[in-house]
Amino acid sequence: MDKQGHLLDASPRPLACFLNDHSRRMSADDPGGGRGRRSVEVDFFSGHKTSSRVAGSPEPPLPPPIKEEDLTINMQLLPAATQKEEDDDDDRSASASGSQQQLQAELGRMNEENQRLRGMLAQVTASYQALQMHLMALMQQQPRKQEQFLNATPIPAAAEQPASNSSTEVEKEDSPDAGGGGPSSSKQALPWAAEGRQLSMRKARVSVRARSEAPIIADGCQWRKYGQKMAKGNPCPRAYYRCTMANACPVRKQVQRCAEDRSILITTYEGTHNHPLPPAAMAMASTTSAAASMLLSGSMPSADNSFLARAVLPSCSSSSSMATISASAPFPTVTLDLTHRPHMPLLQAPPPLYNQSKFSGLHMSSTASSDATRPPIDTVSAAAAAITADPNFTVALAAAITSIIGGGAGQQQHHGQAAAGVNASNNNNNVTSSSNNTATSNSTNSDTQ
DNA sequence: CGCTTTTGACCGGCGC
DNA sequence: GCGCCGGTCAAAAGCG
């Protein structure tokens, strides 16, 4: 726990801060930096972010545009022997021309390095995507551990969160005969339902409360509406969406307006995407999936309710007031409240993106408080999840990389995408080809009640 | 024509 | 066992 806490506490800052700090440090405090300067190291496969330090090895540095200061620094960093040779040279004009040649040679070398670094950057970007998939694969390889965690701490019947078919899913997954012969077996033929392992990832939910007039929040993904119901206790209908970015993506979400304040949109995500996500969707998706996976993997210490809050919302330094635990929900559910700061400019905003989180249904306050009965903490998963879960980091990474590659031309674009993906108040509707206001379409479902 | 939304019906869990 | 409820299905309708 201490390890994880330290790790998580040590990396709350957006990448943009690391970049700025780093370039400042490199130009002033690190004359011995040499190559690999201004590097931002992210070990995507271990999930450890080491960007605040100068790398010992010149591996994955970001390719900076060649600037005057670079040349200046590099000239200062010429080997001592070379400088001594220059001093001993009697022919000053020859020395000057030699210096010029060296300058040009250095420039050429920097250009080559720049090209090389761009290639590396492409690899890093690909690795980032691969990491996402790798994480999902790892999490799906641990359903048993997750089941143990969930089964060892049975969840009380629901009152706060809507009831669900969690136990149904557990049965379907655990018992091989669950799907056989029943009338619902034909329904299992659906592509997403055939992914039985995916069901395990659907037990935890991440709920996002956002103030928005739009029917759904723009999270960068494509969704298809497959149902709408009137939920008890809420005059507003609840809409059910399924991710359509991949054929068998198990991710679903429920969208419902808050009964008390209808300007607040409550979006509940369930599951983990099994496909690469666009940058605009990365922030929200990684946050929700990481939160869900950490809930399921039991990666949070039982004694520290704020652990997950700090992991998922690492920008939040004060955790005492933002993490509460309710044992009344059928699902382990993380609620991210975005309603207090709806227009946070991401890349200029080191302050918390989410200023409040509420944990409901963690059901760990009583039964899981004895650490002896809990499954071991998966440090790597927790760390990787925590890092990828940091929307500031993800968005800043994308924006920083884009700005470096595109020389700022793409920064605005990425900034816009990032904002669209995370700013919950964005009114863009990312539901596929849908202009209907599903939440306000008074097609109240009479259902069979 | 293909895709999405709508909406009534159906299913299973849960409480009484 | 029955009814309530949440979640999902699938045919019909709508849309570009």
Short mmCIF file of C-alpha atoms (C1' of nucleotides) in Angstrom, two decimals:
data_model
loop_
_atom_site.label_atom_id
_atom_site.label_comp_id
_atom_site.label_asym_id
_atom_site.label_seq_id
_atom_site.Cartn_x
_atom_site.Cartn_y
_atom_site.Cartn_z
CA MET A 1 0.00 0.00 0.00
CA ASP A 2 2.75 2.34 0.85
CA LYS A 3 4.42 1.46 -2.35
CA GLN A 4 1.35 2.15 -4.36
CA GLY A 5 0.48 5.22 -2.48
CA HIS A 6 3.91 6.56 -3.07
CA LEU A 7 3.80 5.72 -6.69
CA LEU A 8 0.48 7.30 -7.22
CA ASP A 9 1.21 10.34 -5.20
CA ALA A 10 4.39 10.85 -7.05
CA SER A 11 2.82 11.18 -10.45
CA PRO A 12 -0.14 13.42 -10.32
CA ARG A 13 1.04 16.13 -12.63
CA PRO A 14 0.03 16.44 -16.23
CA LEU A 15 2.63 15.61 -18.77
CA ALA A 16 2.68 19.17 -19.96
CA CYS A 17 4.12 20.12 -16.61
CA PHE A 18 6.76 17.48 -16.95
CA LEU A 19 7.64 18.72 -20.36
CA ASN A 20 7.90 22.29 -19.30
CA ASP A 21 9.80 21.54 -16.16
CA HIS A 22 12.02 19.21 -17.97
CA SER A 23 12.97 21.50 -20.79
CA ARG A 24 13.62 24.22 -18.28
CA ARG A 25 15.78 21.94 -16.24
CA MET A 26 17.61 20.70 -19.23
CA SER A 27 18.57 24.08 -20.49
CA ALA A 28 19.68 25.40 -17.16
CA ASP A 29 20.56 22.70 -14.73
CA ASP A 30 21.73 19.81 -16.75
CA PRO A 31 24.72 20.72 -18.83
CA GLY A 32 25.76 17.11 -18.95
CA GLY A 33 22.53 15.97 -20.46
CA GLY A 34 23.83 15.61 -23.96
CA ARG A 35 21.65 13.40 -26.05
CA GLY A 36 18.29 12.31 -24.99
CA ARG A 37 17.66 15.68 -23.60
CA ARG A 38 14.15 16.91 -23.06
CA SER A 39 13.11 13.34 -23.07
CA VAL A 40 9.85 12.20 -21.62
CA GLU A 41 10.07 8.64 -20.60
CA VAL A 42 7.02 6.59 -20.20
CA ASP A 43 7.47 2.93 -19.70
CA PHE A 44 4.20 1.94 -21.22
CA PHE A 45 4.56 -1.71 -20.49
CA SER A 46 5.35 -1.37 -16.86
CA GLY A 47 3.09 1.57 -16.52
CA HIS A 48 5.74 3.65 -14.81
CA LYS A 49 6.14 7.21 -15.72
CA THR A 50 9.65 8.51 -15.35
CA SER A 51 9.36 11.64 -17.33
CA SER A 52 10.53 13.93 -14.60
CA ARG A 53 14.07 12.75 -14.84
CA VAL A 54 16.74 12.77 -17.43
CA ALA A 55 16.99 9.34 -18.81
CA GLY A 56 20.09 7.36 -18.29
CA SER A 57 19.64 5.87 -21.67
CA PRO A 58 18.64 7.83 -24.74
CA GLU A 59 15.62 5.65 -25.27
CA PRO A 60 12.26 6.99 -26.06
CA PRO A 61 12.91 10.72 -26.03
CA LEU A 62 10.42 12.94 -27.70
CA PRO A 63 11.75 14.60 -30.79
CA PRO A 64 12.17 18.28 -30.14
CA PRO A 65 12.27 20.72 -32.98
CA ILE A 66 15.79 21.90 -33.54
CA LYS A 67 16.18 25.29 -31.97
CA GLU A 68 18.96 27.69 -31.31
CA GLU A 69 19.16 26.78 -27.67
CA ASP A 70 19.65 23.19 -28.59
CA LEU A 71 22.63 24.00 -30.68
CA THR A 72 24.02 26.25 -28.03
CA ILE A 73 23.77 23.63 -25.41
CA ASN A 74 25.16 20.97 -27.62
CA MET A 75 28.12 23.11 -28.51
CA GLN A 76 28.79 23.58 -24.88
CA LEU A 77 28.66 19.91 -24.44
CA LEU A 78 31.32 19.11 -26.93
CA PRO A 79 33.92 16.73 -25.54
CA ALA A 80 36.69 18.36 -23.58
CA ALA A 81 39.34 16.89 -25.83
CA THR A 82 37.76 18.53 -28.84
CA GLN A 83 37.70 21.87 -27.17
CA LYS A 84 41.26 21.49 -26.10
CA GLU A 85 42.26 20.73 -29.64
CA GLU A 86 40.54 23.86 -30.77
CA ASP A 87 42.36 25.92 -28.18
CA ASP A 88 45.65 24.61 -29.30
CA ASP A 89 44.98 25.39 -32.89
CA ASP A 90 46.98 28.35 -34.06
CA ASP A 91 45.06 29.00 -37.17
CA ARG A 92 42.08 30.91 -35.89
CA SER A 93 40.33 31.16 -39.19
CA ALA A 94 40.65 27.48 -39.66
CA SER A 95 39.30 27.08 -36.19
CA ALA A 96 36.35 29.27 -36.99
CA SER A 97 35.56 27.40 -40.16
CA GLY A 98 36.04 24.16 -38.34
CA SER A 99 33.69 25.33 -35.69
CA GLN A 100 31.20 26.19 -38.37
CA GLN A 101 31.59 22.78 -39.86
CA GLN A 102 31.11 21.26 -36.50
CA LEU A 103 28.04 23.34 -36.07
CA GLN A 104 26.67 22.08 -39.33
CA ALA A 105 27.68 18.58 -38.51
CA GLU A 106 25.92 18.92 -35.22
CA LEU A 107 22.90 20.28 -36.97
CA GLY A 108 22.88 17.37 -39.31
CA ARG A 109 23.29 14.99 -36.47
CA MET A 110 20.44 16.60 -34.64
CA ASN A 111 18.30 16.31 -37.72
CA GLU A 112 19.09 12.66 -37.97
CA GLU A 113 18.32 12.23 -34.35
CA ASN A 114 15.13 14.12 -34.82
CA GLN A 115 14.09 11.72 -37.52
CA ARG A 116 15.04 8.80 -35.38
CA LEU A 117 13.12 10.13 -32.46
CA ARG A 118 10.06 10.62 -34.56
CA GLY A 119 10.23 7.01 -35.45
CA MET A 120 10.56 6.13 -31.83
CA LEU A 121 7.64 8.31 -31.03
CA ALA A 122 5.53 6.39 -33.48
CA GLN A 123 6.58 3.24 -31.73
CA VAL A 124 5.75 4.72 -28.37
CA THR A 125 2.35 5.73 -29.61
CA ALA A 126 1.79 2.24 -30.89
CA SER A 127 3.03 0.85 -27.63
CA TYR A 128 0.59 2.99 -25.78
CA GLN A 129 -2.22 1.46 -27.74
CA ALA A 130 -0.73 -1.95 -27.17
CA LEU A 131 -0.57 -1.28 -23.48
CA GLN A 132 -4.23 -0.53 -23.40
CA MET A 133 -4.96 -3.83 -25.04
CA HIS A 134 -2.44 -5.58 -22.85
CA LEU A 135 -4.05 -4.20 -19.75
CA MET A 136 -7.42 -5.39 -20.87
CA ALA A 137 -6.02 -8.80 -21.59
CA LEU A 138 -4.39 -8.96 -18.19
CA MET A 139 -7.54 -7.89 -16.48
CA GLN A 140 -9.51 -10.47 -18.34
CA GLN A 141 -7.05 -13.13 -17.29
CA GLN A 142 -7.90 -12.41 -13.70
CA PRO A 143 -11.61 -12.95 -13.61
CA ARG A 144 -11.22 -15.65 -11.03
CA LYS A 145 -9.44 -13.35 -8.68
CA GLN A 146 -12.09 -10.76 -9.30
CA GLU A 147 -14.82 -13.25 -8.69
CA GLN A 148 -13.20 -14.29 -5.46
CA PHE A 149 -13.03 -10.73 -4.43
CA LEU A 150 -16.64 -10.14 -5.25
CA ASN A 151 -17.95 -13.40 -3.95
CA ALA A 152 -16.07 -13.15 -0.72
CA THR A 153 -17.87 -9.93 -0.02
CA PRO A 154 -21.46 -10.34 -1.09
CA ILE A 155 -23.13 -7.15 -2.04
CA PRO A 156 -26.27 -6.25 -0.19
CA ALA A 157 -29.46 -5.64 -2.02
CA ALA A 158 -29.74 -2.39 -3.78
CA ALA A 159 -31.42 0.76 -2.75
CA GLU A 160 -29.26 3.58 -3.96
CA GLN A 161 -28.18 2.23 -7.31
CA PRO A 162 -30.58 0.53 -9.64
CA ALA A 163 -30.85 -3.16 -9.30
CA SER A 164 -29.14 -5.22 -11.88
CA ASN A 165 -28.47 -8.68 -13.06
CA SER A 166 -25.06 -9.05 -11.59
CA SER A 167 -25.73 -12.39 -10.09
CA THR A 168 -27.16 -13.49 -13.38
CA GLU A 169 -23.95 -12.67 -15.10
CA VAL A 170 -21.92 -14.44 -12.48
CA GLU A 171 -23.96 -17.53 -12.95
CA LYS A 172 -23.72 -17.37 -16.68
CA GLU A 173 -20.02 -17.09 -16.42
CA ASP A 174 -19.34 -19.58 -13.72
CA SER A 175 -21.65 -22.39 -14.49
CA PRO A 176 -21.15 -23.94 -17.89
CA ASP A 177 -24.72 -25.11 -18.06
CA ALA A 178 -26.14 -21.72 -17.37
CA GLY A 179 -26.69 -20.88 -20.99
CA GLY A 180 -27.80 -24.27 -22.14
CA GLY A 181 -31.36 -24.96 -23.07
CA GLY A 182 -32.79 -21.84 -21.58
CA PRO A 183 -34.98 -19.56 -23.61
CA SER A 184 -32.33 -16.91 -23.34
CA SER A 185 -29.71 -19.07 -25.00
CA SER A 186 -30.56 -17.64 -28.36
CA LYS A 187 -29.79 -14.23 -27.02
CA GLN A 188 -26.30 -15.38 -26.16
CA ALA A 189 -25.61 -15.70 -29.86
CA LEU A 190 -25.09 -11.99 -30.04
CA PRO A 191 -21.49 -11.11 -30.76
CA TRP A 192 -20.96 -9.13 -27.61
CA ALA A 193 -22.72 -11.70 -25.48
CA ALA A 194 -20.54 -14.48 -26.86
CA GLU A 195 -17.59 -12.89 -25.15
CA GLY A 196 -18.18 -14.58 -21.89
CA ARG A 197 -14.96 -13.40 -20.38
CA GLN A 198 -15.97 -9.88 -21.03
CA LEU A 199 -18.82 -10.25 -18.66
CA SER A 200 -16.49 -10.18 -15.74
CA MET A 201 -15.54 -6.67 -16.63
CA ARG A 202 -19.14 -5.64 -16.54
CA LYS A 203 -19.57 -6.07 -12.86
CA ALA A 204 -18.00 -2.82 -11.87
CA ARG A 205 -19.41 0.44 -13.00
CA VAL A 206 -18.18 3.92 -13.28
CA SER A 207 -20.79 6.59 -13.06
CA VAL A 208 -20.12 10.09 -14.30
CA ARG A 209 -22.25 12.96 -13.22
CA ALA A 210 -22.01 15.90 -15.54
CA ARG A 211 -23.98 19.05 -16.04
CA SER A 212 -25.07 19.00 -19.64
CA GLU A 213 -28.01 19.99 -21.74
CA ALA A 214 -27.03 17.48 -24.36
CA PRO A 215 -28.76 14.10 -24.30
CA ILE A 216 -25.46 12.36 -23.63
CA ILE A 217 -21.98 13.47 -22.81
CA ALA A 218 -19.39 13.41 -25.53
CA ASP A 219 -16.89 10.80 -24.51
CA GLY A 220 -15.38 10.14 -27.90
CA CYS A 221 -16.92 6.75 -28.44
CA GLN A 222 -19.71 5.71 -30.74
CA TRP A 223 -22.81 4.37 -29.09
CA ARG A 224 -25.95 2.74 -30.24
CA LYS A 225 -29.07 3.00 -28.23
CA TYR A 226 -30.70 -0.35 -27.59
CA GLY A 227 -33.29 0.42 -25.03
CA GLN A 228 -35.02 2.92 -22.87
CA LYS A 229 -36.88 2.39 -19.67
CA MET A 230 -38.59 4.34 -17.03
CA ALA A 231 -36.68 3.78 -13.84
CA LYS A 232 -38.41 3.79 -10.54
CA GLY A 233 -38.02 6.97 -8.59
CA ASN A 234 -36.99 9.05 -11.55
CA PRO A 235 -39.40 10.75 -13.94
CA CYS A 236 -36.73 10.83 -16.59
CA PRO A 237 -36.27 7.75 -18.73
CA ARG A 238 -33.06 5.81 -18.60
CA ALA A 239 -31.42 5.10 -21.93
CA TYR A 240 -29.22 2.12 -22.62
CA TYR A 241 -26.34 2.40 -25.05
CA ARG A 242 -23.88 -0.10 -26.43
CA CYS A 243 -20.47 0.74 -27.85
CA THR A 244 -20.41 0.30 -31.60
CA MET A 245 -16.80 1.11 -32.29
CA ALA A 246 -16.01 -2.58 -32.44
CA ASN A 247 -18.17 -5.50 -33.31
CA ALA A 248 -17.97 -7.29 -30.00
CA CYS A 249 -17.18 -4.45 -27.67
CA PRO A 250 -18.83 -5.27 -24.34
CA VAL A 251 -18.98 -1.73 -23.09
CA ARG A 252 -22.37 -0.32 -22.29
CA LYS A 253 -23.58 2.77 -20.68
CA GLN A 254 -26.72 4.04 -19.13
CA VAL A 255 -27.72 7.63 -19.43
CA GLN A 256 -30.22 9.22 -17.16
CA ARG A 257 -30.94 12.67 -15.90
CA CYS A 258 -30.78 13.32 -12.24
CA ALA A 259 -34.19 13.40 -10.68
CA GLU A 260 -33.28 16.27 -8.38
CA ASP A 261 -31.46 18.37 -10.93
CA ARG A 262 -32.35 17.56 -14.48
CA SER A 263 -29.49 19.53 -15.83
CA ILE A 264 -27.23 16.86 -14.45
CA LEU A 265 -26.64 13.92 -16.69
CA ILE A 266 -25.68 10.66 -15.05
CA THR A 267 -23.77 8.38 -17.35
CA THR A 268 -22.88 4.96 -16.04
CA TYR A 269 -20.22 3.03 -17.89
CA GLU A 270 -19.90 -0.70 -17.65
CA GLY A 271 -17.17 -2.85 -19.13
CA THR A 272 -13.90 -2.29 -20.89
CA HIS A 273 -13.38 -1.52 -24.54
CA ASN A 274 -11.73 -4.30 -26.47
CA HIS A 275 -10.53 -2.08 -29.28
CA PRO A 276 -8.25 0.90 -29.75
CA LEU A 277 -9.79 4.18 -28.84
CA PRO A 278 -9.47 7.51 -30.52
CA PRO A 279 -7.65 10.16 -28.52
CA ALA A 280 -10.90 11.87 -27.75
CA ALA A 281 -12.22 8.76 -26.11
CA MET A 282 -9.03 7.77 -24.38
CA ALA A 283 -9.38 9.95 -21.35
CA MET A 284 -12.84 8.96 -20.34
CA ALA A 285 -12.47 5.35 -21.34
CA SER A 286 -9.19 4.81 -19.58
CA THR A 287 -10.51 6.50 -16.51
CA THR A 288 -13.62 4.43 -16.36
CA SER A 289 -11.99 1.16 -17.27
CA ALA A 290 -9.16 1.68 -14.83
CA ALA A 291 -11.55 2.55 -12.09
CA ALA A 292 -13.61 -0.49 -12.84
CA SER A 293 -10.62 -2.76 -13.10
CA MET A 294 -9.19 -1.53 -9.85
CA LEU A 295 -12.48 -2.11 -8.19
CA LEU A 296 -12.64 -5.60 -9.55
CA SER A 297 -9.06 -6.51 -8.90
CA GLY A 298 -9.29 -5.38 -5.32
CA SER A 299 -6.30 -3.22 -5.90
CA MET A 300 -7.28 -0.70 -3.32
CA PRO A 301 -6.33 -1.18 0.25
CA SER A 302 -9.26 -1.80 2.40
CA ALA A 303 -8.23 0.56 5.11
CA ASP A 304 -7.82 3.49 2.81
CA ASN A 305 -11.03 4.43 1.12
CA SER A 306 -9.32 7.20 -0.72
CA PHE A 307 -6.82 4.99 -2.44
CA LEU A 308 -8.89 4.51 -5.52
CA ALA A 309 -9.78 8.13 -5.53
CA ARG A 310 -6.15 9.03 -5.64
CA ALA A 311 -5.46 6.41 -8.23
CA VAL A 312 -8.24 7.29 -10.57
CA LEU A 313 -8.17 10.92 -9.74
CA PRO A 314 -4.53 11.45 -8.96
CA SER A 315 -4.82 15.17 -9.24
CA CYS A 316 -6.95 15.25 -6.19
CA SER A 317 -4.72 15.80 -3.28
CA SER A 318 -7.33 16.08 -0.63
CA SER A 319 -8.98 12.76 -0.46
CA SER A 320 -10.79 12.81 2.80
CA SER A 321 -13.81 14.61 1.52
CA MET A 322 -14.11 13.14 -1.93
CA ALA A 323 -14.23 9.44 -1.24
CA THR A 324 -17.14 7.93 0.54
CA ILE A 325 -18.17 4.35 0.62
CA SER A 326 -21.66 3.07 0.42
CA ALA A 327 -22.46 -0.60 0.75
CA SER A 328 -25.89 -0.26 -0.70
CA ALA A 329 -25.20 -0.70 -4.37
CA PRO A 330 -25.48 -3.97 -6.27
CA PHE A 331 -22.41 -3.15 -8.31
CA PRO A 332 -19.15 -1.75 -7.15
CA THR A 333 -19.63 1.67 -8.56
CA VAL A 334 -17.36 4.65 -8.79
CA THR A 335 -19.10 7.94 -9.22
CA LEU A 336 -17.16 10.80 -10.71
CA ASP A 337 -18.84 14.08 -10.13
CA LEU A 338 -18.04 16.55 -12.87
CA THR A 339 -20.81 18.92 -12.08
CA HIS A 340 -18.83 21.42 -10.09
CA ARG A 341 -16.30 22.40 -12.67
CA PRO A 342 -17.88 21.78 -16.00
CA HIS A 343 -15.53 23.84 -18.12
CA MET A 344 -12.10 22.94 -16.92
CA PRO A 345 -9.53 23.68 -19.58
CA LEU A 346 -7.51 20.54 -19.50
CA LEU A 347 -4.08 21.34 -20.71
CA GLN A 348 -3.84 24.52 -18.75
CA ALA A 349 -5.27 23.00 -15.69
CA PRO A 350 -3.08 21.08 -13.32
CA PRO A 351 -5.84 21.41 -10.71
CA PRO A 352 -8.11 18.42 -10.39
CA LEU A 353 -10.20 17.56 -13.36
CA TYR A 354 -12.65 15.90 -11.09
CA ASN A 355 -13.13 17.55 -7.83
CA GLN A 356 -15.27 15.02 -6.20
CA SER A 357 -15.68 11.33 -6.37
CA LYS A 358 -18.03 9.11 -4.57
CA PHE A 359 -17.59 5.44 -4.16
CA SER A 360 -20.66 3.45 -3.70
CA GLY A 361 -21.06 -0.21 -3.29
CA LEU A 362 -17.49 -1.02 -2.60
CA HIS A 363 -18.78 -3.21 0.15
CA MET A 364 -15.35 -3.37 1.64
CA SER A 365 -15.93 -1.43 4.74
CA SER A 366 -16.82 -4.43 6.81
CA THR A 367 -15.88 -7.69 5.22
CA ALA A 368 -12.79 -6.66 3.38
CA SER A 369 -11.32 -4.71 6.20
CA SER A 370 -9.31 -7.68 7.30
CA ASP A 371 -6.44 -7.76 4.92
CA ALA A 372 -5.76 -11.41 5.52
CA THR A 373 -8.79 -12.41 3.51
CA ARG A 374 -8.19 -10.09 0.64
CA PRO A 375 -6.47 -11.12 -2.59
CA PRO A 376 -2.95 -9.81 -3.08
CA ILE A 377 -2.66 -6.43 -4.56
CA ASP A 378 -1.63 -6.42 -8.16
CA THR A 379 0.86 -3.66 -8.02
CA VAL A 380 1.65 -3.54 -11.70
CA SER A 381 -1.95 -3.49 -12.72
CA ALA A 382 -2.75 -0.90 -10.16
CA ALA A 383 0.12 1.29 -11.20
CA ALA A 384 -0.60 0.92 -14.88
CA ALA A 385 -4.23 1.49 -14.34
CA ALA A 386 -3.55 4.48 -12.21
CA ILE A 387 -1.30 6.06 -14.76
CA THR A 388 -3.51 5.37 -17.71
CA ALA A 389 -6.42 6.43 -15.64
CA ASP A 390 -5.07 9.88 -15.18
CA PRO A 391 -6.96 11.89 -17.77
CA ASN A 392 -4.59 14.74 -17.35
CA PHE A 393 -1.70 12.51 -18.18
CA THR A 394 -3.34 10.86 -21.13
CA VAL A 395 -4.64 14.00 -22.65
CA ALA A 396 -1.51 15.93 -21.93
CA LEU A 397 0.56 13.17 -23.43
CA ALA A 398 -1.44 13.22 -26.60
CA ALA A 399 -1.37 16.97 -26.79
CA ALA A 400 2.31 17.23 -25.97
CA ILE A 401 3.26 14.65 -28.54
CA THR A 402 1.09 16.26 -31.12
CA SER A 403 2.44 19.68 -30.40
CA ILE A 404 5.97 18.42 -30.67
CA ILE A 405 5.38 16.54 -33.87
CA GLY A 406 3.20 19.05 -35.53
CA GLY A 407 4.99 22.06 -34.19
CA GLY A 408 1.83 23.28 -32.57
CA ALA A 409 -0.32 22.91 -35.63
CA GLY A 410 -1.96 19.84 -34.23
CA GLN A 411 -2.08 21.05 -30.72
CA GLN A 412 -5.26 22.90 -31.09
CA GLN A 413 -6.81 19.97 -32.77
CA HIS A 414 -5.81 17.61 -30.05
CA HIS A 415 -6.73 20.04 -27.43
CA GLY A 416 -10.13 20.21 -28.94
CA GLN A 417 -10.41 16.48 -29.09
CA ALA A 418 -9.24 16.09 -25.59
CA ALA A 419 -11.64 18.66 -24.37
CA ALA A 420 -14.40 17.01 -26.28
CA GLY A 421 -13.51 13.73 -24.75
CA VAL A 422 -13.30 14.83 -21.20
CA ASN A 423 -15.20 17.99 -20.83
CA ALA A 424 -18.47 16.63 -19.83
CA SER A 425 -20.27 19.79 -20.67
CA ASN A 426 -19.40 19.60 -24.27
CA ASN A 427 -22.58 19.50 -26.19
CA ASN A 428 -21.32 17.41 -29.05
CA ASN A 429 -23.33 14.32 -29.37
CA ASN A 430 -21.22 11.35 -30.27
CA VAL A 431 -24.00 8.92 -30.62
CA THR A 432 -23.74 7.57 -34.08
CA SER A 433 -25.80 9.52 -36.53
CA SER A 434 -28.22 10.45 -33.90
CA SER A 435 -29.69 13.86 -33.52
CA ASN A 436 -32.57 12.76 -31.43
CA ASN A 437 -32.73 13.85 -27.90
CA THR A 438 -33.14 10.48 -26.33
CA ALA A 439 -33.35 11.72 -22.83
CA THR A 440 -35.98 14.28 -23.60
CA SER A 441 -37.95 12.38 -26.15
CA ASN A 442 -41.09 11.79 -24.26
CA SER A 443 -41.28 8.26 -25.48
CA THR A 444 -41.89 7.00 -22.03
CA ASN A 445 -41.71 3.31 -22.03
CA SER A 446 -44.80 1.81 -20.57
CA ASP A 447 -43.05 -1.53 -20.32
CA THR A 448 -44.92 -4.32 -18.66
CA GLN A 449 -45.47 -2.69 -15.35
"C1'" DC B 1 -30.65 0.32 -48.53
"C1'" DG B 2 -28.34 0.17 -44.37
"C1'" DC B 3 -28.13 1.84 -40.00
"C1'" DT B 4 -30.23 3.71 -35.86
"C1'" DT B 5 -33.98 4.63 -32.79
"C1'" DT B 6 -38.28 3.45 -30.79
"C1'" DT B 7 -40.99 0.65 -27.99
"C1'" DG B 8 -43.65 -3.30 -26.50
"C1'" DA B 9 -42.44 -7.76 -24.93
"C1'" DC B 10 -39.66 -10.87 -22.53
"C1'" DC B 11 -36.43 -12.63 -19.03
"C1'" DG B 12 -34.39 -13.29 -14.60
"C1'" DG B 13 -33.46 -11.69 -9.91
"C1'" DC B 14 -35.36 -10.37 -5.73
"C1'" DG B 15 -38.54 -9.40 -1.92
"C1'" DC B 16 -42.71 -10.54 0.25
"C1'" DG C 1 -45.84 -18.27 -6.14
"C1'" DC C 2 -46.52 -13.69 -7.37
"C1'" DG C 3 -45.49 -9.16 -8.51
"C1'" DC C 4 -42.06 -5.65 -9.08
"C1'" DC C 5 -38.13 -4.08 -11.29
"C1'" DG C 6 -33.97 -3.58 -14.15
"C1'" DG C 7 -32.05 -5.03 -18.23
"C1'" DT C 8 -32.31 -6.71 -22.86
"C1'" DC C 9 -34.32 -8.20 -27.22
"C1'" DA C 10 -36.20 -7.53 -31.65
"C1'" DA C 11 -39.64 -5.98 -34.93
"C1'" DA C 12 -41.20 -1.80 -36.75
"C1'" DA C 13 -40.43 2.80 -37.89
"C1'" DG C 14 -37.46 6.59 -39.01
"C1'" DC C 15 -33.65 8.71 -41.29
"C1'" DG C 16 -29.99 10.07 -44.52
#
